[in-house]
Amino acid sequence: MTTEPATAARPRGARFDPSSYEARWRATWEADGLDVARDDDPRPKRYVLTMYPYPSGDLHIGHWYAATGPDIVARMYRMQGFNVMFPMGFDSFGLPAENAAIDRNIHPAIWTNANIEKMRAQFRTMGAMFDWSREVVTSDPSYYRWTQWIFLQLYKAGLAYRANGAVDWCPKDQVVLAREQVEGVDRRCWRCGTPVIKRDLEQWWFRITNYSDELLSFDGLDYPEPIKLMQTNWIGRSEGAEIDFPTEPDDVEAIRVFTTRPDTIFGATFMVLAPEHPLVSVLTTEDRRADVEAYTAAARRETEIERMSTEREKTGVFIGAHAINPMTSERIPIWIADYVLPGYGTGAIMAVPAHDERDYAFAERYGLPIRHVVAPRDGGVAEGSAYVAHGEDEVLVDSGAFTGMAAADAIGAITKALEETGQGSAAVTYRQRDWLISRQRYWGAPIPIVFCDEHGAQPVPEDQLPVVLPEDVDFAPTGVSPLQGHAAWQATTCPECGGPARREADTLDTFMDSSWYFLRYCSPDKSDGPWDRAATDAWMPMHLYTGGAEHAVMHLLYYRFFVKALRDLGHLSIDEPTLKLRNQGQILGADHNRMSKSRGNVQAPDELVDRYGSDTVRAFLMFIGPWDQGGPWNPSGIEGIHRWLGRVWGAALPEEARRSVPSAPDAEGEELVRALRRITHATIGEVTEDIEGFRFNTAISRLMELTNAVIREREAGLAGTPAYAEAVDTLLTLMAPITPHIAEELWHRRGHEGSIHRAAWPDADPALTASDTIELPVQVDGKLRDRLVVTPDTPAEEIERMALASEHVQRYLAGRAPMRVVQIPGKLVNVVTPRD
RNA sequence: GGGCGAGUGGCGGAACGGCAGACGCGCCGGCCUUAGGAGCCGGUGUCGAAAGACGUGCGAGUUCGAAUCUCGCCUCGCCCACCA
């Protein structure tokens, strides 16, 4: 295998002109299979992945930005001797295809495939080392067959279930959403931004909450702190107690509440149930029934936004019944109020107005008793508003046998007392809900379930997968799945009895497709299973995964859940999909808004690539700032990168440079050689660390500095010396991951055989980076006043003597003796003057 | 309301508690050009002729020494938000 250009006539022009070689090298690399990762390659494997895109039809500058970072890291790993897999594919199911299809009267499959084809071509101009031989397209039946298979595995394991309940519905997209896919204070659809409403529907769910606790653990994972924090908050684990309050008059059934503050139970002066609570209709007394039903009906009509608003005044009604406080035996009234949410905890609370702001507001409004049971240890009670502190400095008051106990201890003590009498127990609740996976749209994988009148919901037998999407469907959104209208497709037989049955018409959330695509890349062509276990064992977990932080509590939670569930079902040997996660920042439009076609602020890379070449665009994007920061698009400065590459060109081809006469190795020349080798080897270490740490902007500035040094030395007559050749070859090698084309072109022009991308990543020689002399800043009272040039082994006493002898220092000492002299060896000297 | 993060030249941004402003853009000057929106060289935080003084959102503190650590404010961004 060779990496010589495929074309026989290779242009030998001296001018820096990326268009003369970039496309040629891409063709050569592809023909040579440079980027194809082989399972049988004996070198240690590293799997690097960037989140695959949705095939919207156009690659914009944000795609380049996102993909170039991990491409650089993957390329460096390859040069460091790893067998690197860096695949790419398309997240091709989803609403935009369907909406575009409706607008243009074209089938989603045709629209999607055309976009994929276009984007593949655009992606190729990046020169990224994508292994296209492993490409995955999630809307392809050969892929979604296994998406359906995974659904069935979870279903059989009891991790998928069908349930009726209030769900979030996007009225514009005409589809339900998972809780994670509703964003912001005003609860908008993650895709289109329309405020969602609640609907009662029977839907399919995944029991992701079975894994809430395990998902809270990030042991051994190198994830950005904000992602860990967001996931932790989203899962929202709360420790407390569940307590049963018997009810009057008949104690039909006790009301179970969840509280994080069992220490305040002596202050529970009433109870509040969510209007939806099942016991409401049972407990409501006849005289209160009309009011209660009116309130419940009103609560149902409210939008989620209204109901969740903290601004709003609290409302509720008394249901006529009473409960018994198990600690005080006191008879307390039961109310319903919409500030108690049906989906959290038990949907019922013990209200402790003295120590909870919400209960306080409610009690104030309805004249309910407020009893303080926690007070500062040093006396005094915060009257008038809820007092919520409960640490070591607070003690229980008016709390029976527990009076005087530190509030921090009382939580455990009261929980224990309740446990002993069987009235309660320690409990943990989570804010996270199960994952709603049904979708009422066409362009997704059909849920592989059939309904039989006799046998109910039945899984489609695995040997009948995939359940293929029919093509002749009227997919205009109507609020029910378009497949519902396709009688011929829906009609099937029950796998249990062979009788007539009807297919589930909803499709699977496209987030399900993206929850396992990284597994498919390991063995994309496997036809008798979703993946080859030997391949996933060899490649997984991913060494590095990159993508946008906007997926913090969606994709990045789901894919962890999938890996854990599939592990427990015996299909994987790993606990986590990736060891290391990095988020790129977002490139905004020049107007500081998100790039979108409707705003007209989308920056296409094509025009820039035509003008400057891929390398310049790649390097410029990586140079504008820290990769995880992003920022508004501003092309000013791209010229600077282009100039830099032009200077590298000139430096690398000294025979074509203006002054390139090698000088005789005199003493001055030897010092220049040492200086050049010093910066060359220092740059190796710095660039390696910067790339490893995703600091591409500083990596590039180091490379620019090395370039500047090389050119300076060339002007000083060093061209043609071994040190010069070392510097240039090192520069090209270090640049290769960032600007792969020019590095390759110059590598070959300088006479090297084989691709630079198969060359070894250089090692820094520490002996060469050490300097003969160091420059020590001399401060007086922390301000720079002078500099000393000394050898590294100069004794401290000598340095101190020299520092004090400095006339600049003497001026500030004004004849006085220094109070002290601080020396940081090799770093600086600070002379401290006497204080008056 | 809660949580997290960020405020540094005209701009993007550098800076293990140790020389603030690396690198680049822009700008200014020069060279080369018939010309230049090309290329090359030099300068460029502010004030000041200079010596020097002052400078990292504001105010305190810790330290020999703070852009960096602590506390309090201000501004901006993101996440969560009646979660018991």
Short mmCIF file of C-alpha atoms in Angstrom, two decimals, chain A residues 35 48 77 168 262 361 453 505 515 621 825:
data_model
loop_
_atom_site.label_atom_id
_atom_site.label_comp_id
_atom_site.label_asym_id
_atom_site.label_seq_id
_atom_site.Cartn_x
_atom_site.Cartn_y
_atom_site.Cartn_z
CA ASP A 35 -8.73 5.95 7.80
CA VAL A 48 -13.07 8.20 19.32
CA TYR A 77 -3.65 9.08 18.81
CA ASP A 168 -46.40 16.30 27.49
CA PRO A 262 -39.49 13.97 59.19
CA ALA A 361 -48.23 30.58 52.16
CA ASP A 453 -58.30 -8.85 21.24
CA ALA A 505 -49.03 2.42 15.10
CA SER A 515 -28.76 5.38 22.33
CA LEU A 621 -12.05 27.32 13.77
CA PRO A 825 14.17 28.84 42.73
#
